[in-house]
Coordinates of C-alpha atoms in Angstrom, one line a residue:
Chain K
M1 CA 105.9 73.8 -109.8
S2 CA 103.0 71.6 -109.2
V3 CA 100.8 71.5 -106.2
V4 CA 98.9 68.4 -105.1
P5 CA 97.3 67.3 -101.9
L6 CA 99.6 65.4 -99.5
S7 CA 97.3 62.4 -99.7
A8 CA 98.3 62.0 -103.4
L9 CA 102.0 61.7 -102.9
R10 CA 103.7 58.3 -103.4
E11 CA 105.8 56.6 -100.8
G12 CA 109.3 58.1 -100.7
Q13 CA 108.2 61.3 -102.5
E14 CA 109.2 64.6 -101.1
G15 CA 107.7 68.1 -101.3
T16 CA 107.2 71.5 -99.7
V17 CA 104.1 72.4 -97.7
V18 CA 102.4 75.2 -99.5
A19 CA 99.1 75.7 -97.7
I20 CA 96.6 74.1 -95.4
N21 CA 93.1 74.2 -96.8
G22 CA 91.0 73.6 -93.7
G23 CA 89.0 75.2 -91.0
R24 CA 90.7 77.3 -88.4
G25 CA 90.9 74.5 -85.9
C26 CA 92.5 72.0 -88.2
T27 CA 94.9 74.5 -89.7
A28 CA 96.0 75.5 -86.2
R29 CA 96.4 71.9 -85.2
L30 CA 98.6 71.0 -88.1
M31 CA 100.7 74.1 -87.8
S32 CA 101.2 73.7 -84.1
M33 CA 102.6 70.3 -84.8
G34 CA 105.2 71.7 -87.1
I35 CA 103.4 71.2 -90.5
V36 CA 103.8 74.7 -91.6
P37 CA 104.0 76.2 -95.1
G38 CA 107.6 76.3 -96.3
K39 CA 108.6 73.0 -94.5
K40 CA 109.9 70.0 -96.4
I41 CA 107.7 67.0 -96.0
K42 CA 108.4 63.4 -97.0
I43 CA 106.1 60.5 -97.3
A44 CA 107.8 57.7 -95.3
G45 CA 105.0 55.2 -95.9
R46 CA 101.4 54.7 -96.8
R47 CA 99.0 51.8 -96.5
G48 CA 95.8 52.8 -98.2
G49 CA 94.4 54.9 -95.3
A50 CA 96.7 57.0 -93.3
V51 CA 100.0 58.4 -94.6
L52 CA 103.2 58.4 -92.6
V53 CA 105.1 61.6 -93.0
S54 CA 108.4 63.0 -91.8
V55 CA 108.7 66.7 -91.1
N56 CA 111.6 68.4 -89.2
G57 CA 112.9 65.0 -88.3
T58 CA 109.7 64.0 -86.6
K59 CA 107.3 61.4 -88.0
F60 CA 103.5 61.7 -88.0
V61 CA 100.7 59.5 -88.9
I62 CA 98.1 61.6 -90.7
G63 CA 94.6 60.3 -91.5
R64 CA 93.5 60.5 -95.1
G65 CA 90.9 63.2 -94.5
L66 CA 93.4 65.5 -92.9
A67 CA 96.1 64.7 -95.5
M68 CA 93.9 65.8 -98.3
K69 CA 93.8 69.3 -96.8
V70 CA 97.6 69.8 -96.9
A71 CA 98.7 71.2 -100.2
V72 CA 102.2 70.2 -101.2
D73 CA 104.5 71.4 -104.0
V74 CA 106.3 68.5 -105.5
G75 CA 108.3 70.6 -108.0
G76 CA 108.7 69.1 -111.4
Q77 CA 108.2 65.5 -110.5
G78 CA 104.5 65.7 -109.7
Chain C
M1 CA 104.4 76.5 -53.8
K2 CA 102.5 75.3 -56.9
V3 CA 104.4 74.4 -60.1
A4 CA 102.5 73.7 -63.3
M5 CA 104.4 71.5 -65.8
V6 CA 103.5 72.3 -69.4
G7 CA 104.9 70.8 -72.6
N8 CA 104.3 69.0 -75.9
P9 CA 103.4 65.3 -75.7
N10 CA 106.4 63.0 -75.7
V11 CA 108.8 65.3 -74.0
G12 CA 109.3 63.3 -70.9
K13 CA 107.2 65.4 -68.5
T14 CA 106.1 62.5 -66.4
S15 CA 109.7 61.2 -66.1
L16 CA 110.8 64.6 -65.0
L17 CA 108.1 64.8 -62.5
N18 CA 109.2 61.4 -61.2
A19 CA 112.8 62.6 -61.0
L20 CA 111.9 65.8 -59.2
T21 CA 109.6 64.3 -56.6
G22 CA 111.3 61.0 -56.1
G23 CA 108.2 59.3 -57.3
D24 CA 105.8 60.7 -54.7
F25 CA 102.6 61.1 -56.7
S26 CA 99.0 61.3 -56.1
V27 CA 97.3 60.7 -59.4
G28 CA 94.0 62.5 -59.7
N29 CA 91.3 63.0 -62.3
F30 CA 89.8 66.3 -63.2
P31 CA 86.1 66.0 -62.4
G32 CA 83.9 65.6 -65.5
V33 CA 86.6 65.3 -68.1
T34 CA 88.5 62.3 -69.1
V35 CA 91.9 64.0 -69.3
E36 CA 94.1 63.1 -66.4
K37 CA 96.1 65.5 -64.4
K38 CA 98.9 64.2 -62.3
E39 CA 100.0 65.8 -59.1
G40 CA 103.2 65.2 -57.3
K41 CA 104.4 66.5 -54.0
G42 CA 108.1 66.9 -53.3
L43 CA 110.3 68.4 -50.7
I44 CA 113.1 70.5 -52.1
D45 CA 115.5 71.7 -49.3
G46 CA 112.8 71.2 -46.8
K47 CA 110.3 73.3 -48.8
A48 CA 107.1 71.7 -49.9
V49 CA 106.4 72.0 -53.7
T50 CA 103.4 70.7 -55.5
F51 CA 103.9 69.8 -59.1
V52 CA 100.9 69.6 -61.4
D53 CA 101.5 67.7 -64.6
L54 CA 99.1 69.1 -67.2
P55 CA 98.2 67.2 -70.4
G56 CA 100.7 67.3 -73.2
I57 CA 99.7 70.0 -75.8
Y58 CA 101.1 71.6 -78.9
S59 CA 99.5 75.0 -78.6
F60 CA 96.6 77.0 -77.2
Q61 CA 95.0 77.6 -80.6
T62 CA 92.9 74.5 -81.4
E63 CA 90.4 74.3 -78.6
S64 CA 90.9 70.7 -77.9
L65 CA 89.9 69.2 -74.5
D66 CA 93.6 68.9 -73.4
E67 CA 94.3 72.5 -74.3
K68 CA 91.2 73.7 -72.4
V69 CA 92.2 71.8 -69.3
A70 CA 95.7 73.3 -69.5
R71 CA 94.5 76.9 -70.2
D72 CA 91.8 76.8 -67.5
Y73 CA 94.3 75.6 -65.0
L74 CA 96.8 78.3 -65.8
E75 CA 94.2 81.1 -65.9
K76 CA 92.1 80.1 -62.9
E77 CA 94.5 78.4 -60.5
K78 CA 97.3 80.8 -61.1
P79 CA 100.3 78.6 -60.3
D80 CA 103.4 80.2 -58.8
L81 CA 105.6 78.9 -61.6
I82 CA 105.3 77.3 -65.0
L83 CA 107.9 74.6 -65.6
N84 CA 108.0 74.4 -69.4
V85 CA 109.4 71.1 -70.5
V86 CA 111.0 71.3 -73.9
N87 CA 112.3 68.5 -76.0
A88 CA 115.8 69.4 -77.0
L89 CA 115.5 67.1 -80.0
N90 CA 112.9 69.3 -81.6
L91 CA 113.5 72.7 -80.2
E92 CA 111.8 74.8 -82.9
R93 CA 108.4 73.1 -82.7
N94 CA 108.5 73.0 -78.9
L95 CA 109.2 76.8 -78.8
Y96 CA 105.8 77.4 -80.4
L97 CA 104.2 76.5 -77.1
T98 CA 106.9 78.2 -75.0
L99 CA 106.3 81.5 -76.8
Q100 CA 102.5 81.1 -76.3
L101 CA 103.1 80.5 -72.6
T102 CA 104.7 83.9 -72.2
R103 CA 101.3 85.5 -72.5
F104 CA 100.0 84.2 -69.2
G105 CA 102.5 86.5 -67.3
I106 CA 103.4 83.7 -64.9
P107 CA 107.1 83.2 -63.9
M108 CA 108.7 80.5 -65.9
V109 CA 111.6 78.0 -65.9
I110 CA 112.5 76.0 -69.0
A111 CA 113.8 72.5 -68.7
L112 CA 115.6 71.5 -71.9
N113 CA 114.9 67.8 -71.5
M114 CA 116.2 64.8 -73.4
I115 CA 119.5 66.7 -73.7
D116 CA 121.5 63.4 -73.7
E117 CA 119.6 62.2 -76.8
A118 CA 120.1 65.6 -78.5
E119 CA 123.8 65.5 -77.8
K120 CA 124.0 62.0 -79.2
E121 CA 122.5 63.4 -82.4
R122 CA 125.1 66.3 -82.3
I123 CA 122.5 69.0 -81.6
R124 CA 124.1 71.8 -79.5
I125 CA 121.9 74.4 -77.9
D126 CA 123.1 77.7 -76.5
T127 CA 121.1 77.8 -73.2
K128 CA 122.5 81.2 -72.2
K129 CA 121.4 82.8 -75.4
L130 CA 118.0 81.1 -75.2
S131 CA 117.6 82.3 -71.6
E132 CA 118.4 85.9 -72.7
I133 CA 116.0 85.9 -75.6
I134 CA 113.0 84.6 -73.6
G135 CA 114.0 86.1 -70.2
V136 CA 113.7 83.0 -68.1
P137 CA 116.2 80.5 -66.7
V138 CA 116.9 77.5 -69.1
I139 CA 118.3 74.3 -67.6
K140 CA 119.6 71.3 -69.6
T141 CA 118.1 68.1 -68.1
S142 CA 117.8 64.4 -68.8
A143 CA 115.1 62.9 -66.6
V144 CA 116.1 59.4 -67.6
K145 CA 119.8 59.9 -66.8
G146 CA 119.2 62.2 -63.8
V147 CA 121.2 65.0 -65.4
G148 CA 120.5 68.6 -64.3
I149 CA 117.8 67.7 -61.7
E150 CA 119.5 69.4 -58.8
E151 CA 120.1 72.5 -60.7
L152 CA 116.5 72.5 -61.9
K153 CA 115.3 72.2 -58.3
R154 CA 117.4 75.2 -57.3
E155 CA 115.9 77.3 -60.1
I156 CA 112.4 76.2 -59.1
L157 CA 113.0 77.3 -55.6
R158 CA 114.3 80.7 -56.8
G159 CA 110.9 81.0 -58.5
G160 CA 112.0 81.6 -62.1
S161 CA 111.3 84.9 -63.7
V162 CA 108.5 86.5 -65.7
P163 CA 109.2 86.0 -69.4
K164 CA 109.2 88.7 -72.1
V165 CA 105.9 88.6 -73.8
F166 CA 105.8 87.3 -77.4
S167 CA 102.4 88.1 -79.0
G168 CA 100.9 87.6 -82.3
D169 CA 98.9 85.0 -84.1
L170 CA 100.1 81.4 -84.7
Q171 CA 101.9 82.5 -87.9
D172 CA 103.9 85.1 -86.1
I173 CA 104.7 82.8 -83.3
I174 CA 106.0 80.2 -85.7
R175 CA 108.2 82.7 -87.5
M176 CA 109.6 83.9 -84.1
A177 CA 110.2 80.3 -83.0
E178 CA 112.0 79.5 -86.3
K179 CA 114.2 82.6 -85.8
I180 CA 115.1 81.8 -82.2
A181 CA 115.8 78.2 -83.0
R182 CA 118.2 79.3 -85.8
E183 CA 120.0 81.6 -83.4
V184 CA 120.6 79.1 -80.5
K185 CA 120.8 75.7 -82.1
V186 CA 123.8 74.2 -83.9
V187 CA 123.4 70.9 -85.6
E188 CA 126.7 69.4 -86.4
K189 CA 125.5 66.3 -88.1
L190 CA 121.8 65.5 -88.7
E191 CA 121.3 61.8 -88.3
K192 CA 118.3 59.9 -86.9
P193 CA 119.2 57.2 -84.3
E194 CA 119.7 54.0 -86.3
I195 CA 118.0 51.8 -83.8
D196 CA 114.7 53.8 -84.2
E197 CA 114.9 53.6 -88.0
A198 CA 115.6 49.9 -87.8
L199 CA 112.6 49.2 -85.5
D200 CA 110.4 51.2 -87.7
E201 CA 111.5 49.3 -90.7
V202 CA 110.5 46.1 -89.0
F203 CA 107.3 47.1 -87.2
M204 CA 105.9 48.9 -90.2
D205 CA 107.1 46.6 -92.9
R206 CA 104.6 46.0 -95.7
H207 CA 104.6 42.2 -95.1
L208 CA 105.9 41.7 -91.5
G209 CA 104.0 44.6 -89.8
I210 CA 100.6 43.0 -89.6
P211 CA 101.8 39.6 -88.4
I212 CA 103.9 41.3 -85.7
F213 CA 100.9 43.4 -84.7
L214 CA 98.6 40.3 -84.5
S215 CA 101.1 38.4 -82.4
F216 CA 101.3 41.4 -80.0
M217 CA 97.5 41.3 -79.9
W218 CA 97.5 37.6 -79.2
M219 CA 100.0 38.2 -76.3
M220 CA 97.9 40.9 -74.9
F221 CA 94.9 38.6 -75.1
M222 CA 96.7 35.8 -73.3
F223 CA 98.0 38.1 -70.7
T224 CA 94.6 39.7 -70.0
Y225 CA 92.6 36.5 -69.9
S226 CA 94.9 33.6 -69.2
V227 CA 97.6 35.1 -67.0
A228 CA 95.1 37.1 -64.9
Q229 CA 92.5 34.3 -64.7
P230 CA 93.7 32.6 -61.5
L231 CA 93.4 35.9 -59.7
N232 CA 90.0 36.4 -61.2
D233 CA 88.9 32.9 -60.1
L234 CA 90.3 33.6 -56.6
L235 CA 88.3 36.8 -56.3
S236 CA 85.1 35.2 -57.7
F237 CA 85.6 32.4 -55.2
C238 CA 85.9 34.8 -52.3
F239 CA 83.0 36.9 -53.4
D240 CA 80.8 33.8 -53.9
G241 CA 81.7 32.6 -50.5
L242 CA 81.1 35.9 -48.9
A243 CA 77.8 36.3 -50.8
S244 CA 76.4 32.9 -49.7
Y245 CA 77.7 33.5 -46.1
V246 CA 76.0 36.8 -45.9
A247 CA 72.8 35.5 -47.5
S248 CA 72.6 32.6 -45.1
F249 CA 71.5 34.9 -42.3
D250 CA 67.7 35.3 -42.0
G251 CA 65.9 38.3 -43.3
W252 CA 65.5 40.2 -46.5
F253 CA 68.3 42.6 -45.6
F254 CA 70.9 39.9 -45.6
S255 CA 69.5 38.3 -48.7
M256 CA 69.7 41.7 -50.5
L257 CA 73.2 42.3 -49.1
G258 CA 74.5 38.8 -50.0
D259 CA 72.6 37.8 -53.2
G260 CA 72.2 41.3 -54.4
V261 CA 75.0 43.6 -53.4
V262 CA 77.9 41.3 -52.7
A263 CA 77.2 38.9 -55.6
G264 CA 76.6 41.7 -58.1
V265 CA 79.4 44.0 -57.1
G266 CA 81.6 41.0 -56.6
S267 CA 80.9 39.8 -60.1
V268 CA 82.2 43.1 -61.5
L269 CA 85.1 43.4 -59.1
S270 CA 86.3 40.0 -60.0
F271 CA 87.1 41.4 -63.4
V272 CA 89.6 43.8 -61.8
P273 CA 92.6 41.5 -62.3
N274 CA 91.8 41.2 -66.0
I275 CA 91.3 44.9 -66.3
A276 CA 94.5 45.7 -64.5
F277 CA 96.5 43.3 -66.6
L278 CA 95.0 44.7 -69.8
F279 CA 95.8 48.2 -68.8
L280 CA 99.3 47.1 -67.9
F281 CA 99.8 45.7 -71.3
L282 CA 98.2 48.7 -73.0
S283 CA 100.3 51.1 -71.0
L284 CA 103.4 49.2 -72.1
L285 CA 102.4 49.5 -75.7
E286 CA 101.7 53.2 -75.3
L287 CA 104.8 54.1 -73.3
S288 CA 107.1 52.1 -75.5
G289 CA 106.0 54.1 -78.5
Y290 CA 104.6 51.1 -80.5
M291 CA 100.9 52.1 -80.4
P292 CA 101.0 54.8 -83.1
R293 CA 102.9 52.4 -85.4
A294 CA 100.1 49.8 -85.1
V295 CA 97.5 52.5 -85.7
F296 CA 99.2 53.3 -89.0
L297 CA 99.2 49.7 -90.1
V298 CA 95.5 49.0 -89.7
D299 CA 94.1 52.4 -90.5
G300 CA 93.4 51.6 -94.1
F301 CA 91.2 48.6 -93.3
M302 CA 89.4 50.3 -90.4
S303 CA 88.7 53.6 -92.3
R304 CA 86.5 51.7 -94.8
F305 CA 84.0 51.2 -92.0
G306 CA 84.2 54.8 -90.8
L307 CA 86.5 53.9 -87.9
N308 CA 90.2 54.6 -87.7
G309 CA 93.4 52.7 -86.7
R310 CA 92.8 53.4 -83.1
S311 CA 89.6 51.4 -83.0
V312 CA 91.2 48.0 -83.6
I313 CA 92.6 47.3 -80.2
P314 CA 89.3 47.8 -78.3
L315 CA 87.6 45.6 -80.9
I316 CA 90.0 42.7 -80.5
M317 CA 89.9 43.0 -76.8
G318 CA 86.1 42.6 -77.0
F319 CA 86.5 38.9 -77.7
G320 CA 87.7 38.5 -74.2
C321 CA 85.4 40.8 -72.3
N322 CA 83.7 43.9 -73.5
V323 CA 84.2 45.8 -70.2
P324 CA 87.9 46.4 -70.4
A325 CA 87.6 46.7 -74.2
I326 CA 85.2 49.6 -73.9
L327 CA 87.5 51.3 -71.4
A328 CA 90.3 50.9 -73.9
T329 CA 88.4 53.2 -76.3
R330 CA 89.7 56.0 -74.2
S331 CA 92.8 56.2 -76.4
I332 CA 90.8 57.3 -79.4
E333 CA 90.9 61.1 -79.7
D334 CA 88.1 61.5 -82.3
R335 CA 85.0 61.7 -80.1
K336 CA 82.6 60.3 -82.8
V337 CA 84.9 57.4 -83.7
R338 CA 85.3 56.7 -80.0
I339 CA 81.5 56.5 -79.4
V340 CA 81.0 54.2 -82.4
T341 CA 83.8 51.9 -81.3
A342 CA 82.3 51.6 -77.8
L343 CA 78.8 51.1 -79.1
I344 CA 79.7 48.3 -81.5
N345 CA 82.0 46.6 -79.0
P346 CA 79.3 44.3 -77.5
F347 CA 78.9 42.7 -80.9
M348 CA 82.3 41.2 -80.5
S349 CA 81.5 37.9 -78.9
C350 CA 83.0 37.9 -75.4
S351 CA 84.1 34.8 -73.6
A352 CA 81.0 34.7 -71.3
R353 CA 78.8 33.9 -74.4
L354 CA 80.8 30.9 -75.3
P355 CA 79.1 28.5 -72.8
I356 CA 75.7 29.4 -74.4
Y357 CA 77.0 28.5 -77.9
V358 CA 78.6 25.3 -76.6
L359 CA 75.4 24.2 -74.9
F360 CA 73.1 24.8 -77.9
A361 CA 75.6 23.7 -80.5
G362 CA 76.2 20.5 -78.6
I363 CA 72.5 19.6 -78.5
F364 CA 71.5 20.7 -82.0
F365 CA 74.6 20.6 -84.1
P366 CA 76.6 17.6 -82.8
K367 CA 78.6 17.2 -86.1
T368 CA 79.1 20.8 -87.1
G369 CA 79.3 22.3 -83.6
S370 CA 82.7 24.1 -84.0
V371 CA 81.6 25.6 -87.4
V372 CA 78.4 26.9 -85.8
V373 CA 80.3 28.4 -82.8
M374 CA 82.9 29.9 -85.1
S375 CA 80.1 31.4 -87.2
M376 CA 78.8 33.3 -84.2
Y377 CA 82.2 35.1 -83.9
V378 CA 82.3 35.9 -87.6
I379 CA 78.7 37.1 -87.6
G380 CA 79.4 39.3 -84.6
V381 CA 82.4 40.9 -86.3
L382 CA 80.4 41.5 -89.5
I383 CA 77.5 43.1 -87.7
A384 CA 79.9 45.2 -85.7
L385 CA 81.6 46.6 -88.8
I386 CA 78.3 47.1 -90.7
S387 CA 76.8 48.9 -87.6
A388 CA 79.9 51.1 -87.5
L389 CA 79.4 52.0 -91.1
I390 CA 75.7 52.8 -90.6
L391 CA 76.3 54.8 -87.4
R392 CA 79.0 56.8 -89.1
K393 CA 76.8 57.6 -92.0
T394 CA 73.8 58.6 -89.9
L395 CA 73.9 59.6 -86.2
L396 CA 77.7 60.1 -85.9
K397 CA 78.5 61.6 -89.3
G398 CA 81.7 63.5 -89.9
E399 CA 85.1 63.0 -91.2
S400 CA 87.6 61.5 -88.9
E401 CA 90.6 63.7 -88.9
F402 CA 93.5 62.4 -87.0
I403 CA 97.2 63.1 -86.7
M404 CA 99.5 61.5 -84.3
E405 CA 103.2 62.1 -83.7
L406 CA 105.4 59.0 -83.7
P407 CA 107.4 59.2 -80.5
P408 CA 110.8 57.7 -80.3
Y409 CA 110.9 54.1 -79.0
M410 CA 111.5 54.0 -75.2
L411 CA 112.0 51.4 -72.5
P412 CA 109.1 52.2 -70.1
N413 CA 110.0 53.2 -66.6
L414 CA 108.4 50.8 -64.0
K415 CA 107.0 53.6 -61.9
E416 CA 105.3 55.3 -64.8
L417 CA 103.9 51.9 -65.9
W418 CA 102.4 51.3 -62.5
L419 CA 101.0 54.8 -62.2
M420 CA 99.3 54.6 -65.6
T421 CA 97.9 51.2 -64.9
W422 CA 96.7 52.0 -61.5
S423 CA 95.0 55.3 -62.3
R424 CA 93.0 53.6 -65.1
T425 CA 92.1 50.7 -63.0
K426 CA 90.9 52.9 -60.1
H427 CA 88.8 54.9 -62.6
F428 CA 87.0 51.6 -63.5
I429 CA 86.4 50.6 -59.9
Q430 CA 85.0 53.9 -59.0
K431 CA 82.8 54.5 -62.0
A432 CA 81.5 51.0 -62.7
G433 CA 81.2 50.1 -59.0
T434 CA 78.6 52.7 -58.2
V435 CA 76.2 51.8 -61.0
I436 CA 76.7 48.1 -60.4
L437 CA 75.7 48.6 -56.8
A438 CA 72.3 50.0 -57.7
M439 CA 71.7 47.6 -60.6
S440 CA 72.5 44.6 -58.5
V441 CA 69.9 45.5 -55.9
V442 CA 67.3 45.9 -58.7
V443 CA 68.2 42.6 -60.3
W444 CA 68.2 40.8 -56.9
Y445 CA 64.7 42.2 -56.2
I446 CA 63.1 41.1 -59.4
T447 CA 64.5 37.6 -59.3
T448 CA 63.6 37.0 -55.7
Y449 CA 60.2 38.6 -55.1
P450 CA 57.4 38.0 -54.6
G451 CA 57.7 34.2 -54.5
G452 CA 61.1 33.7 -53.1
S453 CA 62.5 31.7 -56.0
I454 CA 63.2 32.7 -59.6
E455 CA 60.3 30.6 -61.0
E456 CA 57.9 32.7 -59.0
S457 CA 59.6 36.0 -59.3
Y458 CA 58.8 39.3 -61.0
A459 CA 61.5 38.2 -63.5
A460 CA 59.4 35.1 -64.3
M461 CA 56.3 37.3 -64.7
L462 CA 58.4 39.5 -66.9
G463 CA 59.4 36.5 -68.9
K464 CA 55.8 35.4 -69.4
A465 CA 54.7 39.0 -70.1
I466 CA 57.2 39.6 -72.8
Q467 CA 57.1 36.1 -74.3
P468 CA 54.6 37.1 -77.0
L469 CA 57.2 39.5 -78.3
F470 CA 59.3 36.4 -79.1
S471 CA 56.4 34.3 -80.4
P472 CA 57.5 34.8 -84.0
M473 CA 60.7 32.9 -83.0
G474 CA 58.7 30.4 -81.1
W475 CA 60.6 30.6 -77.8
S476 CA 58.9 29.5 -74.6
W477 CA 58.7 31.8 -71.6
E478 CA 61.4 29.8 -69.8
L479 CA 63.8 30.5 -72.6
V480 CA 62.8 34.2 -72.5
L481 CA 63.4 34.3 -68.8
A482 CA 66.9 32.9 -69.4
L483 CA 67.5 35.8 -71.7
V484 CA 66.2 38.2 -69.1
S485 CA 68.6 36.8 -66.5
G486 CA 71.4 37.0 -69.0
F487 CA 71.2 40.7 -68.6
V488 CA 73.3 40.3 -65.3
A489 CA 76.0 38.4 -67.1
K490 CA 75.7 36.4 -70.3
E491 CA 76.9 33.1 -68.8
V492 CA 73.9 33.3 -66.4
V493 CA 71.7 32.3 -69.4
V494 CA 73.1 28.8 -69.1
A495 CA 72.7 28.7 -65.3
T496 CA 69.1 29.8 -65.6
I497 CA 68.3 27.1 -68.2
G498 CA 69.8 24.7 -65.6
V499 CA 67.8 26.0 -62.7
L500 CA 64.5 26.0 -64.6
N501 CA 65.2 22.4 -65.8
I502 CA 64.3 23.2 -69.4
D503 CA 64.4 20.2 -71.7
V504 CA 65.9 22.2 -74.6
P505 CA 65.5 19.7 -77.5
S506 CA 61.8 19.3 -76.8
V507 CA 61.0 23.1 -76.8
M508 CA 62.9 24.2 -79.9
T509 CA 64.1 23.0 -83.3
S510 CA 67.7 23.4 -84.6
Y511 CA 67.0 26.6 -86.6
Q512 CA 65.2 28.1 -83.5
A513 CA 68.3 27.2 -81.5
F514 CA 70.5 28.9 -84.1
A515 CA 68.3 32.0 -83.9
Y516 CA 68.5 31.9 -80.1
M517 CA 72.3 31.7 -80.2
L518 CA 72.3 34.7 -82.5
F519 CA 70.1 36.6 -80.2
T520 CA 72.3 35.9 -77.2
L521 CA 75.3 37.1 -79.3
L522 CA 73.7 40.4 -80.1
Y523 CA 71.1 41.4 -77.6
M524 CA 71.6 44.0 -74.9
P525 CA 75.0 44.0 -73.3
C526 CA 75.4 42.7 -69.7
I527 CA 75.1 45.2 -66.8
A528 CA 78.9 45.5 -66.4
T529 CA 79.2 46.4 -70.1
I530 CA 76.4 48.9 -69.9
A531 CA 78.1 50.4 -66.8
A532 CA 81.4 50.7 -68.8
I533 CA 79.6 52.3 -71.7
R534 CA 78.0 54.8 -69.4
A535 CA 81.3 55.5 -67.7
E536 CA 83.0 56.2 -71.0
I537 CA 80.5 57.9 -73.2
G538 CA 77.6 58.8 -71.0
T539 CA 74.1 57.7 -69.9
R540 CA 72.3 58.6 -73.1
W541 CA 74.6 56.5 -75.3
A542 CA 74.4 53.6 -72.8
M543 CA 70.6 53.7 -73.2
F544 CA 71.0 53.9 -77.0
A545 CA 73.4 50.9 -76.9
V546 CA 70.7 48.8 -75.1
L547 CA 67.9 49.7 -77.6
F548 CA 70.2 49.5 -80.6
S549 CA 71.6 46.1 -79.8
F550 CA 68.2 44.7 -78.8
S551 CA 66.7 45.8 -82.1
V552 CA 69.6 44.4 -84.1
A553 CA 69.4 41.1 -82.2
Y554 CA 65.6 40.9 -82.7
A555 CA 65.8 41.6 -86.4
V556 CA 68.6 39.1 -86.9
A557 CA 66.9 36.4 -84.9
L558 CA 63.7 37.0 -86.8
I559 CA 65.5 36.7 -90.1
A560 CA 67.3 33.5 -89.0
T561 CA 64.0 32.0 -87.9
G562 CA 62.3 32.9 -91.2
V563 CA 65.1 31.6 -93.3
G564 CA 65.3 28.4 -91.1
M565 CA 61.6 27.7 -91.8
W566 CA 62.2 27.5 -95.5
F567 CA 64.5 24.6 -95.1

């Protein structure tokens, strides 16, 4: 298992959310939107700044700053 | 009976409100905050019911403005019933909010909305079981198709029931929601709607995405400035006529009313068609679901300057008129990014400044005129981006953290489109109107008294008094007075030069003219823009905008003059 920030994933890469390393407010915000430890998360696209992710069949645009706070386990492929 | 509608963003609350009330809304704003609350009154079997559509929220845990509005309403106003609107397509996540709502102890009814879409995706939800678990009635609805509306009305009249209380921190809530969703939901075949995937492929394509976005921006631009222009002209014509008619009566009072109030307020009100058309287009982009896609596309570029993807639309709009552009910053959630985007907006050269460039470029740069005019636009953009970077590194520091859900694409409903457009337009008329009224009187006074004409007015004295400030640039007091008058609206600079009969080529050289053009590009925004800044981000920032842009303009004009003298 190898854990990397969400912002480091390539387009098309998939992983499992492990933790959110942010303040209370930002953690609560991400979790309320369904980005919760244990969920599968997939990078559907990225253009330098924000990343486009897909969780639970819903797509989100996450700014780079926030994406750095989401720790993702990419298994053996990281 | 008062019913509060609560739910995640993008669950179709407003459509449901529309279906329940037959479209009888009164859209109101909460005083002091920018978040809108919609109210709809409906008659159900002869009984009057008031629906309050609270802002879309994901939880009660993050202390955002939207959540505060919703929580305060539920705690203080104590509605008779909570109508929790749940998106059947994403039951589990929507249940986080549902479970947190149980703590208020208010009777509840759950509307399982967008059920038609969910069934298309082969999602089956056992409403009976869900109803037993939470202890409140659950009704399957589709606001768009009109499914389940009558049944929902009946349940609302019955008053719902007080839910079982689910307590715990967010982690516990999420675990409970996961468990409930597993129990009541059956997914036969998980498949995203093909049309959405296909649209996303196109709109967010690496190569096509940006050209498509720019062509939408161009359409918005044309729609706001060209399509609305005849209406704008008609209004200006009416207000001008009315102003001169009123001013033709004897006495200072009529002069103030005509040349001050009617002319000033009229000049702002004649922007209303542009603003309404802009809001119409923006609402269309928002309701259709395109906006978050565009934000994703441009975020990389904008974030280099401390802005984010959401800033791009207001900045582009600024080329037309900064007033609607600043109002468009409202869609930026991050407060600091929003303030910066509004503050730098006046550097985007609006259409009112073009006559000034044309006048000076025509006189001083007959051969290279279009390049000189174009350079104004480019310099404006560069200074805007540099200022953004500086502001974000100093006064408005902080990482911009944003996350936005991509809603499914939707064909906007006409009624919703109208309501959104109208409530925003009304907000502009109310907020900008009151400031303009006071400012117009002041400007009228200083350009009329004591001599009766602008040459012998306080404004002229002001021009002469502050002229030494501009002596490094070598501008005469008439040119300074023209700048002072441009405070009302930038195109007035040209009018004043005309009224004062200035022989421009004899009072300045070409590099001085270039510096003067730069100054008019950058110096303090016009009254309408200041009013818009004040309405959106407050009086203190509006004052800051005036000082900041003046300093930047002064510095740049000084540098241009200095560099010009070397050649």
